[in-house]
Amino acid sequence: MKVLTSPTRRIVAINFFMMFAVQSVYFIGIIGCATYVLSAGALEVSALVFLMNMAIVLGNLGGGPVIDRVGPRRTLLVSLAALSAMGFAAWLIPVSYPVLALASLAIGLFFGAGTTAIDAYPRFFTEDAGHLARMNGLNQMATGASVIVGPALAGWIATWAPHQCVFALEAFAPIGALAVTYVTREELAKPVSEKGCDAAAEGAGAGGKAGRFMHELAEGARIVFGRKELRVLLVIGFLGLFAYGAFDSLESLFYRDVLRVGSDWMGWLSSISGIGGTAGSLLVLKIPKKRFSTWLLAASLLVLGVGSMIYTGTNIAPVAAVGQLVCGVGYGALAPIRTTLMQQRCDPSNVGRVASLMRVGMNSAGTIPLLFAPALADAFGVQAVLFGASVMAAAVGAFFMFRFRRES
């Protein structure tokens, strides 16, 4: 197909199909089935989300060294095949809490490895900051499009079919991504023979495969924490997204008990967030590469926090829709800015491990609050907890904007 002639277009297509597969089933397939089909409460929903987030962290963590050894292409081929297989299983097996738990675990593990590979992929085709920014911006646009189309289609399916049927979307979507991934070979490096990986292997040769793997993880941590410019990206991502851990476990209850709407609204409002995300990514494409900075990253986090405050601040669905739009703009800009800054400060020999640590930092930040979000919701109410988390995210963004104001 002519539209897939360049590596950039192929990577964007891969990202869209993978994100579509997960976005279409996360809210309505997993959380929706738990909340509306099994009548699960905050604790049960939190457990599912916690399990998925922990699996994503493990996928991120394991994906980095694998990518630096075999490349993002092979990593994605395995991840996409596993996601498709899990989609068929969750679609065909009768819904139950154990099935949802297994789906959460498998989807999180392979999605975590896949997103890390997507973060690393562009660096295997270019080292130009402008080109990287364009690739990451288009990737985030694809993510935004998947957030529009996936939940909307899942919401439509849920209006006339059992919630479980949305897993069919996860079953079929990765097949297209697999075909595109197969023909998208890395150009700038041969990951297996890179000096960074060979050095790690030599340094842990006596420990076998497990020893080499742990050595490479430690090497990735040393790279990130040993360089201030990478360390700051990790801290902003962690503190900013720490506030959003509460959203994953309480958001479906916010729809049901505060907005008082059906599960299909989870799809509609997520789609509106995707529209905002696409707009935010378009804005990033207009920013000159010399303007990419830590300050700009913090500004995007502030927009994300303010949008979330609007989203959770009332019990009026149209106001929540406006908040989702603003929230989407912030995240649509934040993700490609963060990824571009990370890629600029790496080379192909270690970009997998650095991307892995960055993903681990963000996803673990969203996991920790799941441990106490249900208790806070019982004490103060779902809406109060979500609004407080939104204020925290906005405050972190404002703090770092002030801290790095000289970069603006």
Coordinates of C-alpha atoms in Angstrom, one line a residue:
M1 CA 0.0 0.0 0.0
K2 CA 1.3 3.4 -1.0
V3 CA 0.3 4.9 2.3
L4 CA 2.7 2.6 4.2
T5 CA 5.8 3.2 2.0
S6 CA 7.9 5.1 4.7
P7 CA 9.0 3.8 8.1
T8 CA 7.3 6.7 9.8
R9 CA 3.9 5.7 8.3
R10 CA 4.4 2.1 9.1
I11 CA 5.3 2.8 12.8
V12 CA 2.3 5.0 13.1
A13 CA 0.1 2.3 11.7
I14 CA 1.5 -0.3 14.0
N15 CA 0.9 2.0 17.0
F16 CA -2.7 2.7 16.0
F17 CA -3.6 -1.0 15.6
M18 CA -2.0 -1.9 18.9
M19 CA -3.5 1.0 20.8
F20 CA -6.9 0.4 19.2
A21 CA -6.8 -3.2 20.4
V22 CA -6.2 -2.2 24.0
Q23 CA -8.2 1.0 24.2
S24 CA -11.3 -0.7 22.8
V25 CA -11.4 -3.3 25.6
Y26 CA -9.9 -1.6 28.6
F27 CA -12.8 0.5 29.8
I28 CA -15.8 -1.5 28.5
G29 CA -14.3 -4.9 28.2
I30 CA -12.4 -5.2 31.5
I31 CA -13.6 -2.4 33.8
G32 CA -17.0 -2.3 32.2
C33 CA -17.6 -6.0 32.6
A34 CA -16.5 -5.8 36.2
T35 CA -18.6 -2.8 37.1
Y36 CA -21.8 -3.4 35.1
V37 CA -21.9 -7.2 34.5
L38 CA -20.3 -8.5 37.7
S39 CA -21.5 -5.5 39.9
A40 CA -18.0 -5.2 41.3
G41 CA -17.1 -2.4 43.8
A42 CA -14.2 -0.1 44.1
L43 CA -11.9 -2.8 45.7
E44 CA -12.6 -5.4 43.0
V45 CA -12.1 -2.9 40.2
S46 CA -9.0 -1.6 41.8
A47 CA -7.6 -5.1 42.0
L48 CA -8.1 -5.6 38.3
V49 CA -6.5 -2.3 37.4
F50 CA -3.7 -2.9 39.9
L51 CA -3.0 -6.3 38.3
M52 CA -2.9 -4.8 34.8
N53 CA -0.7 -1.9 35.8
M54 CA 1.7 -4.2 37.5
A55 CA 1.8 -6.4 34.4
I56 CA 2.4 -3.3 32.3
V57 CA 5.3 -2.3 34.5
L58 CA 6.8 -5.8 34.2
G59 CA 6.3 -5.6 30.4
N60 CA 8.1 -2.3 30.4
L61 CA 10.9 -3.6 32.6
G62 CA 11.5 -6.7 30.6
G63 CA 11.0 -5.1 27.2
G64 CA 13.9 -2.7 27.5
P65 CA 16.8 -5.3 27.5
V66 CA 14.9 -7.4 25.0
I67 CA 14.6 -4.5 22.6
D68 CA 18.3 -3.6 22.9
R69 CA 19.2 -7.2 22.1
V70 CA 16.7 -8.2 19.3
G71 CA 15.2 -4.9 18.3
P72 CA 11.8 -3.4 18.6
R73 CA 10.5 -5.2 15.5
R74 CA 10.8 -8.7 17.0
T75 CA 9.6 -7.5 20.3
L76 CA 6.4 -6.2 18.7
L77 CA 5.8 -9.3 16.7
V78 CA 5.6 -11.4 19.8
S79 CA 3.6 -8.8 21.8
L80 CA 1.0 -8.3 19.0
A81 CA 0.5 -12.0 18.5
A82 CA -0.1 -12.5 22.2
L83 CA -2.5 -9.6 22.4
S84 CA -4.6 -11.1 19.6
A85 CA -4.6 -14.5 21.2
M86 CA -5.8 -13.0 24.5
G87 CA -8.5 -11.2 22.7
F88 CA -9.9 -14.4 21.2
A89 CA -9.8 -16.1 24.6
A90 CA -11.5 -13.3 26.5
W91 CA -14.2 -13.1 23.8
L92 CA -15.0 -16.8 23.7
I93 CA -14.7 -17.9 27.4
P94 CA -17.7 -17.0 29.6
V95 CA -17.1 -13.8 31.6
S96 CA -16.1 -14.2 35.2
Y97 CA -13.8 -12.4 37.6
P98 CA -10.9 -14.9 37.1
V99 CA -11.2 -14.5 33.3
L100 CA -11.0 -10.7 33.7
A101 CA -8.0 -11.0 36.0
L102 CA -6.2 -13.3 33.5
A103 CA -7.0 -10.9 30.7
S104 CA -5.7 -7.9 32.7
L105 CA -2.5 -9.7 33.4
A106 CA -1.8 -10.9 29.9
I107 CA -2.9 -7.6 28.2
G108 CA -0.8 -5.6 30.6
L109 CA 2.3 -7.7 30.1
F110 CA 2.4 -7.7 26.3
F111 CA 1.0 -4.1 26.0
G112 CA 3.8 -2.9 28.3
A113 CA 6.5 -4.5 26.1
G114 CA 4.8 -3.3 23.0
T115 CA 4.6 0.4 24.1
T116 CA 8.3 0.3 25.1
A117 CA 9.1 -0.9 21.6
I118 CA 7.1 1.8 20.0
D119 CA 9.0 4.4 22.1
A120 CA 12.3 3.0 20.9
Y121 CA 11.4 2.3 17.3
P122 CA 11.9 5.8 15.8
R123 CA 15.4 6.0 17.1
F124 CA 16.4 3.1 14.9
F125 CA 15.5 5.2 11.8
T126 CA 16.8 8.7 12.6
E127 CA 18.7 10.8 15.1
D128 CA 17.5 14.2 13.8
A129 CA 15.4 15.9 16.6
G130 CA 13.0 17.4 14.1
H131 CA 12.3 14.0 12.5
L132 CA 12.0 12.3 15.9
A133 CA 9.5 15.0 17.0
R134 CA 7.4 14.5 13.9
M135 CA 7.4 10.7 14.3
N136 CA 6.4 10.9 17.9
G137 CA 3.8 13.5 17.2
L138 CA 2.2 11.4 14.5
N139 CA 2.5 8.4 16.8
Q140 CA 0.6 10.3 19.5
M141 CA -2.0 11.3 16.9
A142 CA -2.5 7.6 16.1
T143 CA -2.9 7.0 19.8
G144 CA -5.5 9.8 20.0
A145 CA -7.3 8.3 17.0
S146 CA -7.4 4.9 18.7
V147 CA -8.9 6.5 21.8
I148 CA -11.6 8.1 19.6
V149 CA -12.4 5.0 17.5
G150 CA -11.8 2.2 20.0
P151 CA -13.9 3.2 23.0
A152 CA -16.6 4.6 20.6
L153 CA -16.9 1.4 18.7
A154 CA -16.8 -0.6 22.0
G155 CA -19.5 1.7 23.4
W156 CA -21.7 1.1 20.3
I157 CA -21.2 -2.7 20.6
A158 CA -22.2 -2.6 24.3
T159 CA -25.5 -0.9 23.4
W160 CA -26.7 -4.0 21.5
A161 CA -24.5 -6.9 22.5
P162 CA -23.0 -8.3 25.7
H163 CA -20.0 -6.3 27.0
Q164 CA -17.8 -9.3 26.5
C165 CA -18.2 -9.0 22.7
V166 CA -15.9 -6.0 22.7
F167 CA -12.9 -8.4 23.1
A168 CA -13.4 -9.3 19.4
L169 CA -11.9 -5.9 18.6
E170 CA -8.7 -6.9 20.5
A171 CA -8.7 -10.2 18.8
F172 CA -8.6 -8.8 15.2
A173 CA -6.9 -5.4 15.4
P174 CA -3.4 -6.7 16.2
I175 CA -3.4 -8.8 13.0
G176 CA -3.1 -5.7 10.9
A177 CA -0.2 -4.5 13.1
L178 CA 1.6 -7.8 12.8
A179 CA 1.6 -7.6 9.0
V180 CA 3.0 -4.0 9.0
T181 CA 5.6 -4.8 11.7
Y182 CA 6.9 -7.8 9.7
V183 CA 8.1 -5.5 6.9
T184 CA 9.4 -2.7 9.1
R185 CA 13.1 -3.6 9.7
E186 CA 15.4 -1.4 11.7
E187 CA 17.8 0.7 9.7
L188 CA 20.3 2.5 11.9
A189 CA 21.6 -0.3 14.1
K190 CA 21.9 -4.0 14.5
P191 CA 20.8 -4.3 18.1
V192 CA 22.3 -7.8 18.7
S193 CA 25.8 -6.6 18.1
E194 CA 25.7 -3.2 19.8
K195 CA 28.5 -2.3 22.0
G196 CA 26.3 -1.5 24.9
C197 CA 24.6 -4.9 24.9
D198 CA 27.8 -6.8 24.4
A199 CA 29.4 -5.0 27.3
A200 CA 26.5 -5.8 29.5
A201 CA 26.7 -9.5 28.4
E202 CA 30.5 -9.6 29.1
G203 CA 30.0 -8.0 32.5
A204 CA 27.5 -10.7 33.6
G205 CA 28.8 -13.7 31.6
A206 CA 29.2 -15.9 34.6
G207 CA 25.6 -15.4 35.7
G208 CA 23.9 -16.9 32.7
K209 CA 20.9 -15.5 30.9
A210 CA 19.2 -14.3 34.1
G211 CA 22.4 -12.6 35.3
R212 CA 22.9 -10.8 31.9
F213 CA 19.3 -9.7 32.0
M214 CA 19.6 -8.2 35.5
H215 CA 22.9 -6.6 34.6
E216 CA 21.2 -4.9 31.6
L217 CA 18.4 -3.7 33.7
A218 CA 20.9 -2.2 36.2
E219 CA 22.8 -0.6 33.3
G220 CA 19.6 1.0 32.1
A221 CA 19.0 2.4 35.6
R222 CA 22.5 3.7 35.8
I223 CA 22.1 5.5 32.5
V224 CA 18.9 7.2 33.5
F225 CA 19.8 8.1 37.1
G226 CA 23.3 9.1 36.1
R227 CA 22.3 11.8 33.7
K228 CA 20.4 14.8 35.0
E229 CA 18.5 15.5 31.7
L230 CA 17.0 12.0 31.8
R231 CA 16.5 11.9 35.5
V232 CA 14.3 15.0 35.3
L233 CA 12.1 13.5 32.6
L234 CA 11.6 10.5 34.9
V235 CA 10.7 12.6 37.9
I236 CA 8.2 14.8 36.1
G237 CA 6.5 11.7 34.6
F238 CA 6.4 9.9 37.9
L239 CA 5.1 12.8 40.0
G240 CA 2.6 14.0 37.4
L241 CA 1.1 10.6 36.7
F242 CA 1.1 9.5 40.4
A243 CA -2.1 11.5 40.8
Y244 CA -3.8 9.5 38.1
G245 CA -3.5 6.1 39.7
A246 CA -6.8 6.9 41.5
F247 CA -8.6 7.4 38.1
D248 CA -8.1 3.9 36.9
S249 CA -9.9 2.3 39.8
L250 CA -12.5 4.9 40.5
E251 CA -13.4 6.3 37.1
S252 CA -16.1 3.7 36.2
L253 CA -17.7 4.4 39.6
F254 CA -17.6 8.1 38.8
Y255 CA -19.6 7.4 35.7
R256 CA -22.1 5.1 37.5
D257 CA -22.6 6.9 40.8
V258 CA -21.7 10.6 40.1
L259 CA -22.5 11.3 36.5
R260 CA -25.2 8.6 36.6
V261 CA -24.7 7.4 33.0
G262 CA -24.4 4.0 31.4
S263 CA -21.3 2.1 30.5
D264 CA -21.5 3.3 26.9
W265 CA -20.7 6.8 28.2
M266 CA -17.3 5.5 29.2
G267 CA -16.7 5.0 25.5
W268 CA -18.1 8.3 24.3
L269 CA -16.2 10.5 26.8
S270 CA -13.0 8.5 26.1
S271 CA -13.5 9.3 22.5
I272 CA -13.8 13.0 23.2
S273 CA -10.5 12.7 25.1
G274 CA -9.0 11.1 22.0
I275 CA -10.2 14.1 19.9
G276 CA -8.4 16.4 22.4
G277 CA -5.3 14.1 22.2
T278 CA -5.2 14.4 18.4
A279 CA -5.4 18.2 18.7
G280 CA -2.6 18.2 21.2
S281 CA -0.4 16.1 19.0
L282 CA -1.1 18.4 16.0
L283 CA 0.1 21.3 18.1
V284 CA 3.3 19.5 18.9
L285 CA 4.0 19.1 15.1
K286 CA 3.9 22.9 14.8
I287 CA 6.5 23.5 17.5
P288 CA 10.0 24.1 16.3
K289 CA 12.4 21.5 17.5
K290 CA 14.6 24.1 19.3
R291 CA 11.6 24.9 21.5
F292 CA 11.3 21.3 22.9
S293 CA 12.3 21.6 26.6
T294 CA 11.5 20.4 30.1
W295 CA 9.5 23.6 30.6
L296 CA 7.2 22.7 27.7
L297 CA 6.8 19.2 29.1
A298 CA 5.7 20.7 32.5
A299 CA 3.3 23.0 30.7
S300 CA 1.6 20.1 29.0
L301 CA 1.2 18.4 32.4
L302 CA -0.4 21.6 33.8
V303 CA -3.0 21.5 30.9
L304 CA -3.6 17.9 31.6
G305 CA -4.3 18.6 35.3
V306 CA -6.6 21.5 34.7
G307 CA -8.6 19.5 32.2
S308 CA -9.0 16.7 34.8
M309 CA -10.2 19.3 37.3
I310 CA -13.0 20.3 34.9
Y311 CA -13.7 16.7 34.1
T312 CA -14.2 15.6 37.7
G313 CA -15.4 18.9 39.2
T314 CA -19.2 18.5 38.6
N315 CA -21.8 15.8 38.2
I316 CA -22.8 17.2 34.8
A317 CA -21.9 15.0 31.8
P318 CA -21.5 17.8 29.2
V319 CA -19.1 19.6 31.6
A320 CA -17.2 16.3 32.0
A321 CA -17.0 16.1 28.2
V322 CA -15.3 19.5 28.1
G323 CA -12.9 18.4 30.7
Q324 CA -12.0 15.3 28.8
L325 CA -11.3 17.4 25.7
V326 CA -8.9 19.7 27.6
C327 CA -7.3 16.7 29.3
G328 CA -6.8 15.1 26.0
V329 CA -5.0 18.1 24.6
G330 CA -2.6 18.1 27.5
Y331 CA -1.8 14.4 27.2
G332 CA -1.6 14.6 23.4
A333 CA 1.2 17.1 23.8
L334 CA 2.9 15.7 26.8
A335 CA 3.6 12.2 25.5
P336 CA 5.4 13.1 22.2
I337 CA 7.4 15.9 24.0
R338 CA 8.6 13.5 26.7
T339 CA 9.4 10.7 24.2
T340 CA 11.3 13.1 21.8
L341 CA 13.4 14.5 24.7
M342 CA 14.2 11.0 25.8
Q343 CA 15.2 9.8 22.3
Q344 CA 17.4 12.9 21.7
R345 CA 19.4 12.0 24.8
C346 CA 19.9 8.3 23.8
D347 CA 21.4 6.2 21.0
P348 CA 20.2 3.0 19.5
S349 CA 22.4 0.8 21.8
N350 CA 20.6 1.9 25.0
V351 CA 17.3 3.5 23.9
G352 CA 15.4 0.3 24.7
R353 CA 16.5 0.2 28.3
V354 CA 16.1 4.0 28.8
A355 CA 12.5 3.9 27.3
S356 CA 11.9 0.9 29.6
L357 CA 12.9 2.8 32.7
M358 CA 10.8 5.8 31.7
R359 CA 7.7 3.6 31.1
V360 CA 8.3 1.8 34.4
G361 CA 8.5 5.1 36.2
M362 CA 5.2 6.4 34.7
N363 CA 3.3 3.2 35.0
S364 CA 4.4 2.4 38.6
A365 CA 3.4 6.0 39.5
G366 CA -0.1 5.1 38.3
T367 CA -0.1 1.8 40.2
I368 CA 0.9 2.8 43.7
P369 CA -2.3 5.0 44.4
L370 CA -4.4 1.9 43.6
L371 CA -3.4 0.5 47.0
F372 CA -5.2 3.3 48.9
A373 CA -7.6 4.9 46.4
P374 CA -10.6 2.6 47.4
A375 CA -10.1 3.5 51.1
L376 CA -9.9 7.2 50.3
A377 CA -13.1 6.9 48.2
D378 CA -14.9 5.2 51.1
A379 CA -13.8 8.0 53.4
F380 CA -14.2 11.1 51.2
G381 CA -16.2 9.9 48.1
V382 CA -15.2 9.0 44.6
Q383 CA -15.5 12.6 43.2
A384 CA -13.5 14.2 45.9
V385 CA -10.6 11.8 45.4
L386 CA -10.6 12.2 41.7
F387 CA -10.7 16.0 41.9
G388 CA -7.9 16.0 44.5
A389 CA -5.8 13.9 42.2
S390 CA -6.4 16.4 39.4
V391 CA -5.3 19.3 41.5
M392 CA -2.1 17.4 42.4
A393 CA -1.2 16.8 38.8
A394 CA -1.8 20.5 37.9
A395 CA 0.3 21.6 40.9
V396 CA 3.2 19.4 39.8
G397 CA 3.1 20.8 36.3
A398 CA 3.0 24.4 37.7
F399 CA 6.0 23.7 40.0
F400 CA 8.2 22.4 37.2
M401 CA 7.2 25.2 34.9
F402 CA 8.5 27.6 37.5
R403 CA 11.6 25.5 38.2
F404 CA 12.6 25.4 34.5
R405 CA 11.2 28.8 33.4
R406 CA 14.5 29.9 32.0
E407 CA 14.1 27.2 29.3
S408 CA 10.9 28.8 28.0

